[in-house]
mmCIF file of C-alpha atoms in Angstrom:
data_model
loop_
_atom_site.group_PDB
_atom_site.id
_atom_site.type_symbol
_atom_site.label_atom_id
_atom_site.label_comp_id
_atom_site.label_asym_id
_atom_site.label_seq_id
_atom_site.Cartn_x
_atom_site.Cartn_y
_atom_site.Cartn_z
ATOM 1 C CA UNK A 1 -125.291 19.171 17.483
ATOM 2 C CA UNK A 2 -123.448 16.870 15.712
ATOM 3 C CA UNK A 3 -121.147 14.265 16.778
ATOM 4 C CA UNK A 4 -118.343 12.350 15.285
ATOM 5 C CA UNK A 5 -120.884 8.865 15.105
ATOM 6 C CA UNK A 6 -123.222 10.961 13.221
ATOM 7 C CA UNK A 7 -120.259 11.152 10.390
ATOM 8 C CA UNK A 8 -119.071 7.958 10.766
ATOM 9 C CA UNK A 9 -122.397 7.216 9.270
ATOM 10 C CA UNK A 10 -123.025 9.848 6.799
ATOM 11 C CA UNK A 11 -119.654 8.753 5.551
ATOM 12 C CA UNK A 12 -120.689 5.230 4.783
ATOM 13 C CA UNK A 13 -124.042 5.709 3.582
ATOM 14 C CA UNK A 14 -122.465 8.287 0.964
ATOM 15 C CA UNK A 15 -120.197 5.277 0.201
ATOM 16 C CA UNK A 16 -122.361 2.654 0.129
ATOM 17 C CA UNK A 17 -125.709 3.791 -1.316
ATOM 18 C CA UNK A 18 -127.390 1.798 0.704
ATOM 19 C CA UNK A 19 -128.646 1.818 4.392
ATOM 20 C CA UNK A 20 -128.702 -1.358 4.919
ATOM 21 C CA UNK A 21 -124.828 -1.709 3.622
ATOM 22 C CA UNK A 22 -124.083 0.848 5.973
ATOM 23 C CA UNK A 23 -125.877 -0.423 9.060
ATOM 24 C CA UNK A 24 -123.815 -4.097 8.305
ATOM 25 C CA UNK A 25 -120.504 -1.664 8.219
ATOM 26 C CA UNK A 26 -121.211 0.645 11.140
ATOM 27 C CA UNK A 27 -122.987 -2.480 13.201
ATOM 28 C CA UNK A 28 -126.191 -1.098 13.885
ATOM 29 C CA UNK A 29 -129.694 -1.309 12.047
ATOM 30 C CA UNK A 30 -131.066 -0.158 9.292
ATOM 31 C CA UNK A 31 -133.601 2.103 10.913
ATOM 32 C CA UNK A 32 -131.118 3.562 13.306
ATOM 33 C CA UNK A 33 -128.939 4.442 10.307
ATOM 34 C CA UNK A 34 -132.274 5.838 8.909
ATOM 35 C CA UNK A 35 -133.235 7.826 11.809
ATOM 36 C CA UNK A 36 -129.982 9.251 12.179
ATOM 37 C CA UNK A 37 -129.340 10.321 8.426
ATOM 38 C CA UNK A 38 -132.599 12.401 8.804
ATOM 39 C CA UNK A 39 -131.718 13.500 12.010
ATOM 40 C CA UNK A 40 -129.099 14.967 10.735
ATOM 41 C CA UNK A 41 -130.679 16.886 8.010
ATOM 42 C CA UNK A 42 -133.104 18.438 9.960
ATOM 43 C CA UNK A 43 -130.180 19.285 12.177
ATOM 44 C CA UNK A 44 -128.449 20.877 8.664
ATOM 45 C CA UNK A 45 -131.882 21.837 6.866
ATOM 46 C CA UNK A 46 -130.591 20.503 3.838
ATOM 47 C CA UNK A 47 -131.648 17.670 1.992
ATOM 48 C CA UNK A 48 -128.361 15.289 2.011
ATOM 49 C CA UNK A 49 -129.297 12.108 0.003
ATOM 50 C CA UNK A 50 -132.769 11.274 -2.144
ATOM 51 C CA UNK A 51 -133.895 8.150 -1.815
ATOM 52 C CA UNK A 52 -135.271 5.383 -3.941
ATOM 53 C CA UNK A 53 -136.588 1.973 -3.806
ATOM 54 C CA UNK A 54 -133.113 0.683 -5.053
ATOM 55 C CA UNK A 55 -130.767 3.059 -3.848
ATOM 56 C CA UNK A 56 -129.480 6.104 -2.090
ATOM 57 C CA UNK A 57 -128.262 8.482 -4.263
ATOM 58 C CA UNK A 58 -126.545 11.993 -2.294
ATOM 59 C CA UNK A 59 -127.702 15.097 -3.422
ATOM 60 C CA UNK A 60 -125.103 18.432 -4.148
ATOM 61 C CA UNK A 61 -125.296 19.427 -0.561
ATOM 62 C CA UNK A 62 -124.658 16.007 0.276
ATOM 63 C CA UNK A 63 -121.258 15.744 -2.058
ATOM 64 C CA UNK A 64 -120.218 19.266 -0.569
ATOM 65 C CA UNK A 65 -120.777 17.914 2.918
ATOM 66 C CA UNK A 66 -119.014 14.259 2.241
ATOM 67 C CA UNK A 67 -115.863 16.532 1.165
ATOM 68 C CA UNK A 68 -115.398 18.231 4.490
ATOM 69 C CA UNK A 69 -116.942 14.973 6.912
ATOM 70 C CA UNK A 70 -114.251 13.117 5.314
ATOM 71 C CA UNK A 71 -111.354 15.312 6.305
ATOM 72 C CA UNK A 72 -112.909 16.066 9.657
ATOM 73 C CA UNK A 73 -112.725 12.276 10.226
ATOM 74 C CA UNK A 74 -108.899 12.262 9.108
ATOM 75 C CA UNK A 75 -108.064 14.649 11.700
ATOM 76 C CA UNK A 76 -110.110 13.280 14.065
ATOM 77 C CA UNK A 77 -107.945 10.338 13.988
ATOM 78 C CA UNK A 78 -105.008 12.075 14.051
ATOM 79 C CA UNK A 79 -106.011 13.921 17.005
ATOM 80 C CA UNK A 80 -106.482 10.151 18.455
ATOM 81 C CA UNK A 81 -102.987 8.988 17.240
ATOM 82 C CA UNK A 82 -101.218 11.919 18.688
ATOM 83 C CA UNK A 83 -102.725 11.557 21.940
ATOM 84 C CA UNK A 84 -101.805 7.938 22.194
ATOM 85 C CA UNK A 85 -98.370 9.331 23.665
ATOM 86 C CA UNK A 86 -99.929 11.114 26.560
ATOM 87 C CA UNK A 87 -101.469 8.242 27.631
ATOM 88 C CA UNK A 88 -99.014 6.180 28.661
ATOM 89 C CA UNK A 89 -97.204 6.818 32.489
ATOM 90 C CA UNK A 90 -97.965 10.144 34.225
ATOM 91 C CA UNK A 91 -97.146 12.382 37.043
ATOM 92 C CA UNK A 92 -94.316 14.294 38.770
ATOM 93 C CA UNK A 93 -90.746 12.910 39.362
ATOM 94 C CA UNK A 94 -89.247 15.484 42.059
ATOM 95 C CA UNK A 95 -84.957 13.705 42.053
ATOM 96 C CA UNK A 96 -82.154 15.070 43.662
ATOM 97 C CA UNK A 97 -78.560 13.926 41.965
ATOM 98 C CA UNK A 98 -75.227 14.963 42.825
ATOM 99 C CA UNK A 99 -73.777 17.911 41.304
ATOM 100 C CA UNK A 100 -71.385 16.142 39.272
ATOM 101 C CA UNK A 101 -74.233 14.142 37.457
ATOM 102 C CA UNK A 102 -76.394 17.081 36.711
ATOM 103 C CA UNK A 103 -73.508 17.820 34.051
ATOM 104 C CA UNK A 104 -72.063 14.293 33.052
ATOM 105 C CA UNK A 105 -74.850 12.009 33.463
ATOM 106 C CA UNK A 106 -78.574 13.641 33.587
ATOM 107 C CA UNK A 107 -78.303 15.412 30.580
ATOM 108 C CA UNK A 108 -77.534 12.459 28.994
ATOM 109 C CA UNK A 109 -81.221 11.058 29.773
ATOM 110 C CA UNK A 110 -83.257 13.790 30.294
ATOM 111 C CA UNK A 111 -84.191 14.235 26.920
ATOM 112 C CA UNK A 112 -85.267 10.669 26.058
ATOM 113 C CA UNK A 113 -87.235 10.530 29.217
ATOM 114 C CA UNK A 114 -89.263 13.435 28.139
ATOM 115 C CA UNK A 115 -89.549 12.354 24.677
ATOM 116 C CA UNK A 116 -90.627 8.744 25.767
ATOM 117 C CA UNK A 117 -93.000 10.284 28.958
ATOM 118 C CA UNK A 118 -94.176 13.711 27.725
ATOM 119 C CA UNK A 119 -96.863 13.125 30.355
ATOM 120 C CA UNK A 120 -94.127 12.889 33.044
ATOM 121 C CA UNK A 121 -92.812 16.382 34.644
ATOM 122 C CA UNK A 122 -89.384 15.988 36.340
ATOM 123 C CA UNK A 123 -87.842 18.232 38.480
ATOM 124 C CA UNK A 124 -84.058 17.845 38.975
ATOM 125 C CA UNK A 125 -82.202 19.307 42.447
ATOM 126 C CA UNK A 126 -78.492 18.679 43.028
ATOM 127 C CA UNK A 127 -76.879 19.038 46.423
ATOM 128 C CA UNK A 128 -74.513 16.739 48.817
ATOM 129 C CA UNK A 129 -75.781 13.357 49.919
ATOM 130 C CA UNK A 130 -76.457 14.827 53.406
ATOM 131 C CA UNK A 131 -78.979 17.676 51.848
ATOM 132 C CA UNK A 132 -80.785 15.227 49.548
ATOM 133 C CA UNK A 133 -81.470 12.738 52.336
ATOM 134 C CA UNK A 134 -82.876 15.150 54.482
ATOM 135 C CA UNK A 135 -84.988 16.644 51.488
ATOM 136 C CA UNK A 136 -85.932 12.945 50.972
ATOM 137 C CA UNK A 137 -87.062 12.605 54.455
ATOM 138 C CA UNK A 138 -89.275 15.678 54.246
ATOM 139 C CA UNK A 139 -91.031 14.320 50.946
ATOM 140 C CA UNK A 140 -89.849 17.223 48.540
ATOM 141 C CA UNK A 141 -87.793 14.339 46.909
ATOM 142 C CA UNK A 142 -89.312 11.444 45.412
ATOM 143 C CA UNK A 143 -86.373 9.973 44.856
ATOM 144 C CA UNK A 144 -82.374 10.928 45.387
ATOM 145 C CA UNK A 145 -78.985 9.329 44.228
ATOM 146 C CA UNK A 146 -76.475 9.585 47.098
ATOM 147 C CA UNK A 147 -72.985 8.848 47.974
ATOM 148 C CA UNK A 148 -73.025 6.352 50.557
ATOM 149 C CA UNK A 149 -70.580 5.178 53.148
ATOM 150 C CA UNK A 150 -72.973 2.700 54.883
ATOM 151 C CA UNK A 151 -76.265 1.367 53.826
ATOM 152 C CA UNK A 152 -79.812 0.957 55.062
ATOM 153 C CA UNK A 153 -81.892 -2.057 54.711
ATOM 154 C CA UNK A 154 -84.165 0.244 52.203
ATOM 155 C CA UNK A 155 -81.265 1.368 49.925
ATOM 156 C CA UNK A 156 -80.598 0.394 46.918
ATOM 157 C CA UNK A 157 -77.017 0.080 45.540
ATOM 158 C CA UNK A 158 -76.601 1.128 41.953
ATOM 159 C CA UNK A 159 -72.895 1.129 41.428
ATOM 160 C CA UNK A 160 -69.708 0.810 43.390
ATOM 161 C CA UNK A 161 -66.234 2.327 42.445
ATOM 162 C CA UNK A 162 -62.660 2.039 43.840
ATOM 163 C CA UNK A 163 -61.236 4.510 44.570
ATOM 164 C CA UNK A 164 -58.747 6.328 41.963
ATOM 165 C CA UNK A 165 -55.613 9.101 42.838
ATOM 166 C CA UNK A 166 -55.986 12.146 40.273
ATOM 167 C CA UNK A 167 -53.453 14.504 40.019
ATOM 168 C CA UNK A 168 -52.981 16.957 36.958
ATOM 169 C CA UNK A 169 -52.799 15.571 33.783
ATOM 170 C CA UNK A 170 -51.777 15.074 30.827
ATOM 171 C CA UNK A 171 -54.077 11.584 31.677
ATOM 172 C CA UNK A 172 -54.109 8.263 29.707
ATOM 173 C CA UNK A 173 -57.182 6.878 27.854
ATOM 174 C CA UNK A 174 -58.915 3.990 30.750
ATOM 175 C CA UNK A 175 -57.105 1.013 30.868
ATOM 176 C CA UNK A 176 -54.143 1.938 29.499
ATOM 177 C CA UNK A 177 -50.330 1.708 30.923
ATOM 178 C CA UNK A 178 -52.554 3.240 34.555
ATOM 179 C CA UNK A 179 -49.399 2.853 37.353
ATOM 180 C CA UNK A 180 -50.696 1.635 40.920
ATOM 181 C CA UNK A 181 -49.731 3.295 43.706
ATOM 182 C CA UNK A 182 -48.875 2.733 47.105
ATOM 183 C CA UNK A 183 -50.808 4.505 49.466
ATOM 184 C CA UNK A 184 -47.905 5.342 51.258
ATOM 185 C CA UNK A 185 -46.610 7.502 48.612
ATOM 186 C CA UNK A 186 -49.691 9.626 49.669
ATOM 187 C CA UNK A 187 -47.681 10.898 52.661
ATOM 188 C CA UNK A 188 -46.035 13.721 50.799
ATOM 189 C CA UNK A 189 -48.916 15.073 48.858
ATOM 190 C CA UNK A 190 -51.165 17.533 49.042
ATOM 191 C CA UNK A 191 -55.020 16.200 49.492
ATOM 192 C CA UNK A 192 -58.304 17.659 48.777
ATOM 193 C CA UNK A 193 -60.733 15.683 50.733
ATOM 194 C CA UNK A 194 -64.862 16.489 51.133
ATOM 195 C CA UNK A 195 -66.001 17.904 54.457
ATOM 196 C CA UNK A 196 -66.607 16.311 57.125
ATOM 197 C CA UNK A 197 -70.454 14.495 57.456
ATOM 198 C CA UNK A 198 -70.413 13.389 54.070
ATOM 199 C CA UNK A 199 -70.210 10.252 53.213
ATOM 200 C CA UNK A 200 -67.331 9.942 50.936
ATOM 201 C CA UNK A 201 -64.989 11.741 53.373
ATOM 202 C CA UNK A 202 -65.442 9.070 55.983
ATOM 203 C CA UNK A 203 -64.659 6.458 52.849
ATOM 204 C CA UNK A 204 -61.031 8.691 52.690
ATOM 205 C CA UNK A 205 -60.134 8.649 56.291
ATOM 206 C CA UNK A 206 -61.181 5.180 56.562
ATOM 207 C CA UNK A 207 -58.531 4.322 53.580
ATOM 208 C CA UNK A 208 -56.283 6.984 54.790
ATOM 209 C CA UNK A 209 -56.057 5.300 58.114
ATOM 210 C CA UNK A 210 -55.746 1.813 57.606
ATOM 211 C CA UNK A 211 -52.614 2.538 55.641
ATOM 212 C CA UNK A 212 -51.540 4.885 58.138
ATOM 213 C CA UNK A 213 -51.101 7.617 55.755
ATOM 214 C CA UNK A 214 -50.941 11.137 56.856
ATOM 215 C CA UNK A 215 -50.664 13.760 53.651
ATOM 216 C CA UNK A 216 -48.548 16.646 53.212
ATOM 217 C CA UNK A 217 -51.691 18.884 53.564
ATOM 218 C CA UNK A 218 -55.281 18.712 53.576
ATOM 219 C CA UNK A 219 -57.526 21.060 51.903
ATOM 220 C CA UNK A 220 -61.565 19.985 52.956
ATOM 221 C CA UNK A 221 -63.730 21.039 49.728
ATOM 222 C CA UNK A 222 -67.414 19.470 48.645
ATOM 223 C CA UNK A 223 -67.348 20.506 45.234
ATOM 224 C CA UNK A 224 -66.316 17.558 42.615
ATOM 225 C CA UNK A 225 -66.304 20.382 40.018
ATOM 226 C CA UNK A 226 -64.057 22.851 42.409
ATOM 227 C CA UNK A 227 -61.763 19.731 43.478
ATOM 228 C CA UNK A 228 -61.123 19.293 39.938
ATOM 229 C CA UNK A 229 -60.529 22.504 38.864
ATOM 230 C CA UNK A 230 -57.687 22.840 41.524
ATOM 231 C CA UNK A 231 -56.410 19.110 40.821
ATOM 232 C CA UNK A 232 -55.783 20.298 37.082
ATOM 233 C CA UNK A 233 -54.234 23.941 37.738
ATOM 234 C CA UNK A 234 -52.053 23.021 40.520
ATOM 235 C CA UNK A 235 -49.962 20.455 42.763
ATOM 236 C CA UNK A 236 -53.285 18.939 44.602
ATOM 237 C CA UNK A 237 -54.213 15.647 44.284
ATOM 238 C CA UNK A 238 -57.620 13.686 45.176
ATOM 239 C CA UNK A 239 -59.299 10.374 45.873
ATOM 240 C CA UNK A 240 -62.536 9.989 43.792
ATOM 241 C CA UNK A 241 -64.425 7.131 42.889
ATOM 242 C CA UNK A 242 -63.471 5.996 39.338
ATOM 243 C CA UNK A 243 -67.272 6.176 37.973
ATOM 244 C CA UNK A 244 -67.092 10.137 38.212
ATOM 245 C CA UNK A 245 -63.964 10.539 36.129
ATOM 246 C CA UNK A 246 -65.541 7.864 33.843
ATOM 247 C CA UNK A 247 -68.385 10.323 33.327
ATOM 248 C CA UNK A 248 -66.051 13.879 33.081
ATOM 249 C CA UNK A 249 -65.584 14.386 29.008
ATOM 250 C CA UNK A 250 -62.392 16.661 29.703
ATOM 251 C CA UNK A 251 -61.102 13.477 31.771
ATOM 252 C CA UNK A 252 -57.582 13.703 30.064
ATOM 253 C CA UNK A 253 -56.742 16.659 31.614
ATOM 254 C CA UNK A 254 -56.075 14.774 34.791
ATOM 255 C CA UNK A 255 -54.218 11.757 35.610
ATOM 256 C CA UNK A 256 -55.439 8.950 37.036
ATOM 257 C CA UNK A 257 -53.915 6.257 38.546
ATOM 258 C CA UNK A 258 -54.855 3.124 40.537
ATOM 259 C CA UNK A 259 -54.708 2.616 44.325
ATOM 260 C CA UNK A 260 -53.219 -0.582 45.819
ATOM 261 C CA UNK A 261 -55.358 -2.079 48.673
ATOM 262 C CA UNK A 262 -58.551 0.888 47.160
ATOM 263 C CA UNK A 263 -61.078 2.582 48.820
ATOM 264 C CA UNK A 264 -64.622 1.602 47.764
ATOM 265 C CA UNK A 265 -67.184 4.243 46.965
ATOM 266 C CA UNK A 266 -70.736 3.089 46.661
ATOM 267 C CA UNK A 267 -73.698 5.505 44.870
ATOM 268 C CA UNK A 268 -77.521 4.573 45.971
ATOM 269 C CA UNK A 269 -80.889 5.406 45.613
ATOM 270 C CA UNK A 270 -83.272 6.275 48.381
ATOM 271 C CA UNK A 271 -86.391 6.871 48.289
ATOM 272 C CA UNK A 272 -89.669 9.232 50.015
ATOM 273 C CA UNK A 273 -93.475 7.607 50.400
ATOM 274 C CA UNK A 274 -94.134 9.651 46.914
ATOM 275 C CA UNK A 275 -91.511 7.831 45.064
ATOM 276 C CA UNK A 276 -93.297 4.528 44.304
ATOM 277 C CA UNK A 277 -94.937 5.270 41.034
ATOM 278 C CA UNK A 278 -94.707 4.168 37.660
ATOM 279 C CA UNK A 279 -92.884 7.478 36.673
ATOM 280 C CA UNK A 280 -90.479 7.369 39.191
ATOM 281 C CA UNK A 281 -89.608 3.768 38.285
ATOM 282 C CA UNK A 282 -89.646 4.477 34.784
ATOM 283 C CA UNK A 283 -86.717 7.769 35.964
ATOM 284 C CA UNK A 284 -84.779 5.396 38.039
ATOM 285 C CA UNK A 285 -84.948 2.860 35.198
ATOM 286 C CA UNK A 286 -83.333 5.112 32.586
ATOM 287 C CA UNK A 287 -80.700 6.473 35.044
ATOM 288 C CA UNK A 288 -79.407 3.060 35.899
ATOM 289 C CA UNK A 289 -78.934 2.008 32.401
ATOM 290 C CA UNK A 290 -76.879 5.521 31.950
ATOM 291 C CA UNK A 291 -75.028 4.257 35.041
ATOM 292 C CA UNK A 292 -74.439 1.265 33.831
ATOM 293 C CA UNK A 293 -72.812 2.301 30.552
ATOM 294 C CA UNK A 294 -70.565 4.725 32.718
ATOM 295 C CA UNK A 295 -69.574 1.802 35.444
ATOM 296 C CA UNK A 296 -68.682 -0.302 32.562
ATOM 297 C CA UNK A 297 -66.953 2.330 30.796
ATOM 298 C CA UNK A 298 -64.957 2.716 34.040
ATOM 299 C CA UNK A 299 -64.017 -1.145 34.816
ATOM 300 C CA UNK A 300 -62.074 -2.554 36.249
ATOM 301 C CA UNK A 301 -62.020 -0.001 39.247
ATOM 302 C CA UNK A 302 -65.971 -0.209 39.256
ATOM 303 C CA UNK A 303 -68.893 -1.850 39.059
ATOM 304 C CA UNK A 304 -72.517 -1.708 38.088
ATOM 305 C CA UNK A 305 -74.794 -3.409 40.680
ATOM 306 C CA UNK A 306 -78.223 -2.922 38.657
ATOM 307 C CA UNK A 307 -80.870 -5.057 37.851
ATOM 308 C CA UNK A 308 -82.600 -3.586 34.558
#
């Protein structure tokens, strides 16, 4: 059999002429290079090159067989090159999101992750913050973005919002002519909140009843994308954080308008045992820069808290 060190040095004898040229180019001696040159042509039974006391001259075989070593020896490295990408960071990346970034902010990522790690597989599950910790806890996370209303000494913060009042639009481009409200005005609308348990709902009471504010009516809904689709077909209002609308590309259907004296929504990251690898690190990495960009596109009324 044949292997690729075997053409290496057929190749530069052929080019050389010389064994002894060729041992100085493929680092070995001259009687290896020897040995294997007529190793190899009992191993073709074909006289490849006739030698003289001055040189080594190939024979027709050996011109046919140069042709196709050559190009084996192309593709050989190509085959090396192309596999230089698959050696880089490996493994499984099992993250849970909230719903509203599996359409606003994972997609934007995804892609690029996959392109940069095609070693890496990543599954995506979206769910409330109350699911994904508890999925997280079991280990079938590695990692999970949450909303959080308190923290844990493991958490990490990645971004934190106020609070913003969305009602049905037309809206205004961020930043410009937004009217701040009193939260007392909130007394005579109608409210969609989350349920109760999740985090953000107990940021909404909390606001809700420091001002004393008691709304018209309350309708209890965990859906961003639901909430939304009422907010913009009817008379309902709600209090997200301003990252999400940040994110939403049909954002000027609603309008949006600041909160005096704001609620403060936080997003972190937990993680499982299985998340500390160098692919879920390299996830986390890219997500926080998409973050970022979507914090900053929503500032004043948030911020990124990242280090990346």
């Amino acid at each position: 059999m044949c292997y690729m060190r075997e053409f290496r040095i057929f190749v530069a004898v052929y080019e050389e002429r010389s064994f002894s040229a060729a041992a100085k180019r493929e680092n070995a001696t001259q009687s290896a290079i020897s040995q294997r040159i007529r190793k190899l042509e009992e191993v073709l039974a074909v006289r490849l090159f006739n030698r003289t006391s001055q040189r080594v001259e190939p024979t027709p075989a050996g011109t046919t067989y140069y042709e196709y070593a050559i190009q084996l020896l192309d593709k050989y490295n190509e085959a090396n090159v192309a596999l230089q990408r698959y050696r880089g960071v490996e493994g499984i990346v099992n993250v849970g999101i909230p719903p509203w970034m599996s359409r606003h902010v994972v997609p934007n990522i995804l892609s690029r992750f996959m392109d940069e790690h095609p070693n890496v597989v990543v599954n995506v599950t979206d769910g409330n913050s109350v699911l994904l910790c508890e999925m997280v806890s079991r280990g079938e996370l590695s990692l999970a973005v949450i909303a959080a209303s308190d923290l844990r000494e493991e958490d990490k913060t990645l971004a934190v919002s106020e609070g913003v009042l969305v009602s049905r639009g037309p809206g205004r481009p961020w930043g410009v002519g937004r009217i701040q409200r009193d939260p007392a005005d909130l007394a005579g609308i109608r409210l969609i909140v989350p349920k109760r348990g999740q985090p953000y709902r107990t940021v909404v009471d909390s606001f809700l009843e420091l001002h004393a504010v008691r709304p018209k009516q309350v309708l209890e809904l965990d859906s961003v994308f639901g909430t939304l689709g009422l907010v913009a077909k009817g008379d309902w209002h709600t209090i997200l954080p301003a990252f999400v609308l940040a994110a939403d590309p049909d954002q000027e259907l609603y309008n949006v308008q600041t909160l005096m004296e704001p609620p403060h929504f936080r997003l972190s990251c937990v993680t499982s045992a299985n998340g500390d690898t160098a692919a879920c690190r390299s996830f986390m990495r890219m997500l926080e820069g998409e973050l970022s960009r979507i914090t900053l596109n929503a500032l004043p009324l948030s911020r990124p808290l990242l280090s990346i």
